[in-house]
Short mmCIF file of C-alpha atoms in Angstrom, two decimals:
data_model
loop_
_atom_site.label_atom_id
_atom_site.label_comp_id
_atom_site.label_asym_id
_atom_site.label_seq_id
_atom_site.Cartn_x
_atom_site.Cartn_y
_atom_site.Cartn_z
CA UNK A 1 58.18 65.92 80.08
CA UNK A 2 60.92 63.99 77.92
CA UNK A 3 58.69 64.63 74.65
CA UNK A 4 59.00 68.66 75.65
CA UNK A 5 62.69 68.06 75.51
CA UNK A 6 62.49 66.55 72.31
CA UNK A 7 60.54 69.17 70.88
CA UNK A 8 62.83 71.70 71.73
CA UNK A 9 65.86 69.77 70.51
CA UNK A 10 64.70 69.46 67.29
CA UNK A 11 62.89 73.15 67.61
CA UNK A 12 67.48 74.22 67.84
CA UNK A 13 67.90 71.53 65.30
CA UNK A 14 65.11 73.45 62.60
CA UNK A 15 66.88 76.96 63.59
CA UNK A 16 70.03 75.98 63.32
CA UNK A 17 72.76 78.70 61.97
CA UNK A 18 69.67 80.91 61.59
CA UNK A 19 70.44 84.49 62.32
CA UNK A 20 67.90 87.96 62.14
CA UNK A 21 64.29 87.75 61.40
CA UNK A 22 65.37 89.67 57.64
CA UNK A 23 68.59 86.95 57.14
CA UNK A 24 66.44 83.95 58.49
CA UNK A 25 67.98 80.99 55.94
CA UNK A 26 66.55 78.33 54.85
CA UNK A 27 65.89 74.99 57.37
CA UNK A 28 68.68 71.91 56.97
CA UNK A 29 67.02 68.92 56.12
CA UNK A 30 66.26 66.93 59.00
CA UNK A 31 64.57 63.71 60.35
CA UNK A 32 62.04 64.40 62.31
CA UNK A 33 60.51 62.35 64.68
CA UNK A 34 57.41 60.83 64.85
CA UNK A 35 55.55 62.32 67.75
CA UNK A 36 52.19 61.42 68.47
CA UNK A 37 50.19 65.27 69.62
CA UNK A 38 47.68 62.74 72.10
CA UNK A 39 51.62 62.39 74.26
CA UNK A 40 52.71 66.19 74.07
CA UNK A 41 49.52 68.22 75.14
CA UNK A 42 45.91 67.46 76.70
CA UNK A 43 43.86 67.37 73.54
CA UNK A 44 41.63 70.31 75.42
CA UNK A 45 42.43 72.67 72.99
CA UNK A 46 43.10 72.50 69.27
CA UNK A 47 46.20 74.67 68.38
CA UNK A 48 47.21 76.75 65.62
CA UNK A 49 50.15 79.45 64.68
CA UNK A 50 48.45 82.30 61.61
CA UNK A 51 50.83 82.16 58.44
CA UNK A 52 51.31 86.31 58.18
CA UNK A 53 52.85 86.78 61.99
CA UNK A 54 56.12 84.19 60.80
CA UNK A 55 56.98 85.40 57.59
CA UNK A 56 60.54 85.29 58.22
CA UNK A 57 59.85 81.86 57.49
CA UNK A 58 58.87 80.14 54.17
CA UNK A 59 56.08 78.11 54.27
CA UNK A 60 57.57 75.00 54.21
CA UNK A 61 59.83 75.74 57.14
CA UNK A 62 56.74 76.65 59.13
CA UNK A 63 55.07 73.35 58.62
CA UNK A 64 58.23 72.00 59.83
CA UNK A 65 58.34 73.99 62.70
CA UNK A 66 54.93 73.33 63.89
CA UNK A 67 55.09 69.72 63.74
CA UNK A 68 57.92 69.59 65.86
CA UNK A 69 56.62 71.67 67.84
CA UNK A 70 53.73 69.03 68.61
CA UNK A 71 50.54 70.51 66.29
CA UNK A 72 49.60 70.96 63.00
CA UNK A 73 47.43 73.66 61.59
CA UNK A 74 48.32 77.44 60.42
CA UNK A 75 45.82 79.58 60.21
CA UNK A 76 45.18 81.98 56.93
CA UNK A 77 47.01 80.18 54.18
CA UNK A 78 44.99 80.52 51.16
CA UNK A 79 44.55 78.32 47.55
CA UNK A 80 48.19 78.54 46.07
CA UNK A 81 49.94 77.15 49.35
CA UNK A 82 47.84 74.13 49.76
CA UNK A 83 49.64 72.05 48.05
CA UNK A 84 53.09 72.84 50.56
CA UNK A 85 50.76 72.00 53.95
CA UNK A 86 49.26 68.43 52.22
CA UNK A 87 52.78 67.78 51.66
CA UNK A 88 53.11 67.91 55.28
CA UNK A 89 50.06 66.55 57.10
CA UNK A 90 49.41 70.56 57.98
CA UNK A 91 45.94 71.25 58.04
CA UNK A 92 44.40 74.92 56.72
CA UNK A 93 42.66 75.65 59.91
CA UNK A 94 40.89 78.89 58.44
CA UNK A 95 41.42 79.51 54.85
CA UNK A 96 41.68 82.69 53.17
CA UNK A 97 41.84 84.77 49.85
CA UNK A 98 38.53 85.21 49.24
CA UNK A 99 38.27 88.89 50.86
CA UNK A 100 39.40 92.20 48.96
CA UNK A 101 41.07 93.57 52.20
CA UNK A 102 40.81 94.13 55.53
CA UNK A 103 38.64 97.66 55.10
CA UNK A 104 37.17 96.76 51.73
CA UNK A 105 34.59 94.32 53.21
CA UNK A 106 30.51 93.25 53.67
CA UNK A 107 29.42 96.51 55.39
CA UNK A 108 29.83 98.69 52.02
CA UNK A 109 27.44 97.09 49.18
CA UNK A 110 29.86 98.59 46.79
CA UNK A 111 32.20 95.88 46.92
CA UNK A 112 29.22 93.25 46.69
CA UNK A 113 29.49 92.01 43.59
CA UNK A 114 33.68 91.26 43.58
CA UNK A 115 32.57 89.70 47.33
CA UNK A 116 30.08 87.30 46.21
CA UNK A 117 32.12 86.30 43.05
CA UNK A 118 35.08 85.47 44.75
CA UNK A 119 33.06 83.98 48.05
CA UNK A 120 31.42 81.87 45.68
CA UNK A 121 34.52 80.46 44.45
CA UNK A 122 36.54 79.99 47.11
CA UNK A 123 33.69 77.71 49.39
CA UNK A 124 34.23 75.33 46.35
CA UNK A 125 37.86 75.16 46.44
CA UNK A 126 37.73 75.41 49.57
CA UNK A 127 35.49 72.20 49.86
CA UNK A 128 36.89 70.34 47.49
CA UNK A 129 40.29 70.51 49.47
CA UNK A 130 38.67 69.33 52.64
CA UNK A 131 38.75 72.40 54.62
CA UNK A 132 35.76 73.66 56.46
CA UNK A 133 36.52 77.49 57.79
CA UNK A 134 36.76 80.22 55.65
CA UNK A 135 37.68 84.13 56.69
CA UNK A 136 35.65 87.28 55.91
CA UNK A 137 35.74 90.90 57.31
CA UNK A 138 32.58 93.38 57.60
CA UNK A 139 35.47 96.64 56.56
CA UNK A 140 35.73 100.02 56.99
CA UNK A 141 32.42 101.59 58.18
CA UNK A 142 33.37 104.85 55.13
CA UNK A 143 30.37 106.95 56.96
CA UNK A 144 28.08 103.69 57.21
CA UNK A 145 26.06 103.74 60.30
CA UNK A 146 26.14 100.66 62.18
CA UNK A 147 22.33 100.05 61.30
CA UNK A 148 22.80 100.26 57.76
CA UNK A 149 26.28 98.01 57.57
CA UNK A 150 24.40 95.05 59.54
CA UNK A 151 21.62 95.10 56.90
CA UNK A 152 24.30 95.73 54.37
CA UNK A 153 25.51 92.44 55.50
CA UNK A 154 23.22 90.09 55.79
CA UNK A 155 22.34 91.17 51.81
CA UNK A 156 25.32 89.71 51.03
CA UNK A 157 26.49 87.37 52.51
CA UNK A 158 22.82 86.04 52.20
CA UNK A 159 23.97 85.13 48.80
CA UNK A 160 26.72 83.54 49.67
CA UNK A 161 25.13 81.15 52.78
CA UNK A 162 23.02 78.78 50.65
CA UNK A 163 26.14 77.38 49.30
CA UNK A 164 28.48 77.27 52.22
CA UNK A 165 25.59 75.42 53.85
CA UNK A 166 25.59 72.84 51.02
CA UNK A 167 29.79 72.87 50.76
CA UNK A 168 29.82 72.49 54.58
CA UNK A 169 32.02 75.68 54.75
CA UNK A 170 31.66 77.77 58.03
CA UNK A 171 31.68 81.29 57.22
CA UNK A 172 33.81 83.21 59.88
CA UNK A 173 33.75 86.94 60.16
CA UNK A 174 36.34 88.34 62.38
CA UNK A 175 36.24 90.79 65.34
CA UNK A 176 38.93 93.30 64.93
CA UNK A 177 39.64 96.88 66.95
CA UNK A 178 39.19 99.92 65.59
CA UNK A 179 40.83 101.89 68.24
CA UNK A 180 44.42 100.90 67.64
CA UNK A 181 44.84 98.41 64.50
CA UNK A 182 42.33 98.63 62.25
CA UNK A 183 40.51 101.93 62.59
CA UNK A 184 37.06 102.55 61.02
CA UNK A 185 36.61 98.67 60.80
CA UNK A 186 32.58 98.06 61.43
CA UNK A 187 32.83 94.80 63.12
CA UNK A 188 34.49 96.19 65.79
CA UNK A 189 32.85 94.94 68.66
CA UNK A 190 30.72 91.38 70.17
CA UNK A 191 27.30 92.89 70.50
CA UNK A 192 27.10 93.76 67.02
CA UNK A 193 28.85 90.43 65.35
CA UNK A 194 26.40 88.63 67.38
CA UNK A 195 23.70 90.43 65.40
CA UNK A 196 24.60 90.12 62.31
CA UNK A 197 25.11 86.39 63.58
CA UNK A 198 21.31 85.93 64.38
CA UNK A 199 20.77 88.33 61.19
CA UNK A 200 22.28 86.24 59.30
CA UNK A 201 20.50 83.54 60.68
CA UNK A 202 22.96 80.66 58.97
CA UNK A 203 24.44 77.65 61.18
CA UNK A 204 27.19 78.07 58.99
CA UNK A 205 28.19 81.77 59.52
CA UNK A 206 29.80 82.72 63.51
CA UNK A 207 32.48 85.80 64.48
CA UNK A 208 36.44 84.56 64.66
CA UNK A 209 36.83 86.00 68.11
CA UNK A 210 39.90 87.83 67.74
CA UNK A 211 40.91 88.04 72.02
CA UNK A 212 43.40 90.58 71.75
CA UNK A 213 41.58 92.63 69.13
CA UNK A 214 38.72 92.62 71.73
CA UNK A 215 40.43 92.69 74.92
CA UNK A 216 41.19 96.23 73.56
CA UNK A 217 37.90 97.45 72.63
CA UNK A 218 36.16 95.79 74.98
CA UNK A 219 37.51 94.06 77.94
CA UNK A 220 35.43 91.34 80.14
CA UNK A 221 36.79 88.58 77.63
CA UNK A 222 35.76 85.33 79.98
CA UNK A 223 32.51 86.45 80.59
CA UNK A 224 31.98 87.25 76.71
CA UNK A 225 32.83 83.85 75.06
CA UNK A 226 30.58 81.56 78.34
CA UNK A 227 27.82 84.40 77.40
CA UNK A 228 28.24 84.46 73.66
CA UNK A 229 30.07 81.17 72.55
CA UNK A 230 27.78 79.21 70.37
CA UNK A 231 28.75 82.75 67.86
CA UNK A 232 32.37 81.92 67.90
CA UNK A 233 33.45 79.49 65.87
CA UNK A 234 37.31 80.01 66.34
CA UNK A 235 40.03 82.12 68.54
CA UNK A 236 43.14 84.15 68.22
CA UNK A 237 45.61 85.30 70.75
CA UNK A 238 48.38 87.93 70.89
CA UNK A 239 49.48 89.61 73.77
CA UNK A 240 48.09 93.02 75.16
CA UNK A 241 49.53 95.74 74.81
CA UNK A 242 51.90 95.16 72.82
CA UNK A 243 50.39 92.20 70.16
CA UNK A 244 53.40 90.34 70.92
CA UNK A 245 54.22 87.23 72.69
CA UNK A 246 51.16 86.03 75.58
CA UNK A 247 52.31 85.68 78.64
CA UNK A 248 53.26 86.95 81.99
CA UNK A 249 55.06 90.44 80.49
CA UNK A 250 51.52 91.69 79.23
CA UNK A 251 47.50 91.40 80.50
CA UNK A 252 45.34 88.53 79.87
CA UNK A 253 46.03 85.31 81.52
CA UNK A 254 45.67 82.91 78.41
CA UNK A 255 45.63 79.69 81.09
CA UNK A 256 41.85 81.08 82.40
CA UNK A 257 40.88 81.90 78.77
CA UNK A 258 41.80 78.41 77.43
CA UNK A 259 39.48 77.08 80.67
CA UNK A 260 36.94 79.47 78.94
CA UNK A 261 36.63 78.56 76.53
CA UNK A 262 36.85 75.11 76.91
CA UNK A 263 34.13 74.86 79.13
CA UNK A 264 31.88 76.28 76.26
CA UNK A 265 32.87 72.71 75.05
CA UNK A 266 34.48 74.63 71.70
CA UNK A 267 35.66 72.06 69.52
CA UNK A 268 37.44 73.91 66.79
CA UNK A 269 40.87 76.04 66.83
CA UNK A 270 42.96 78.34 69.13
CA UNK A 271 45.76 80.02 66.41
CA UNK A 272 48.49 81.95 67.87
CA UNK A 273 48.46 85.46 66.46
CA UNK A 274 51.04 86.91 68.16
CA UNK A 275 53.94 89.35 66.17
CA UNK A 276 56.55 87.11 67.81
CA UNK A 277 60.18 89.52 69.13
CA UNK A 278 62.31 87.75 69.64
CA UNK A 279 66.39 88.43 68.29
CA UNK A 280 66.85 84.62 66.10
CA UNK A 281 64.50 82.90 64.19
CA UNK A 282 65.45 80.21 66.80
CA UNK A 283 63.76 81.76 69.74
CA UNK A 284 60.87 83.14 67.79
CA UNK A 285 60.11 79.33 67.31
CA UNK A 286 60.76 78.02 71.01
CA UNK A 287 58.19 81.78 71.50
CA UNK A 288 55.97 80.02 69.75
CA UNK A 289 56.03 76.09 71.54
CA UNK A 290 55.78 78.34 75.02
CA UNK A 291 52.58 79.72 73.56
CA UNK A 292 51.25 77.03 72.87
CA UNK A 293 52.01 75.28 75.88
CA UNK A 294 50.79 77.73 78.17
CA UNK A 295 47.52 77.51 76.14
CA UNK A 296 47.35 73.71 76.34
CA UNK A 297 44.92 73.29 79.60
#
């Protein structure tokens, strides 16, 4: 308990003088106490946070914030920012930068030439940096049916998977809902994603199971995790509805979900991807701490 109190004290120091999200001021330079993550957390879940949801902080500030909370990983950071992570001893738990966009992805052969070039380059960059995970997207259907989309994805992905396997890089396609947030996105349900994994047939290709998105698309989260966990290499969180803070104001029971994830033997990262809604940056950093502690089963 004393460690948690100390972390909260540091978080208040970090955000001292901050105001609204749009006008966040630079964090003051403070002395960070050395804290042992095993003393702060139970060690069953490896925690992370998505970079874009805390975009009101500079990356340097976000690194200091996550270390103060007690974990050391940030999702969705590309090669141009890896030096900053390394300066703080923070892991890039899910790398990005090879994709064209969420809409222009592997299900459309029109984008294969660019994607293959990008991913072969980023696989090497990711490996050389000592990271393991690289995100990818199916892209939108644009009139392509599910079977043709599967075939197109397999054809394109197989041209990079040999290099991914050789380099020890896990390529992970994110499941996104097409009902609310990403209309027309193809990889919008677990059965389609699992079938893609089976056809790609590589130990280095998995799904990024976004709990928020799949609650909207199909629900039945815990059963799905238990039945298909071997195809899931990474997890994202957010509250439903709204994509905001997790907790008792939304419908997902994250402690139970985390227990299910831990029960599968998963040892990757679970990244918070909720959009914080508090009035000040200090409160939003504290919301991150609360979310991580809620998921630390």
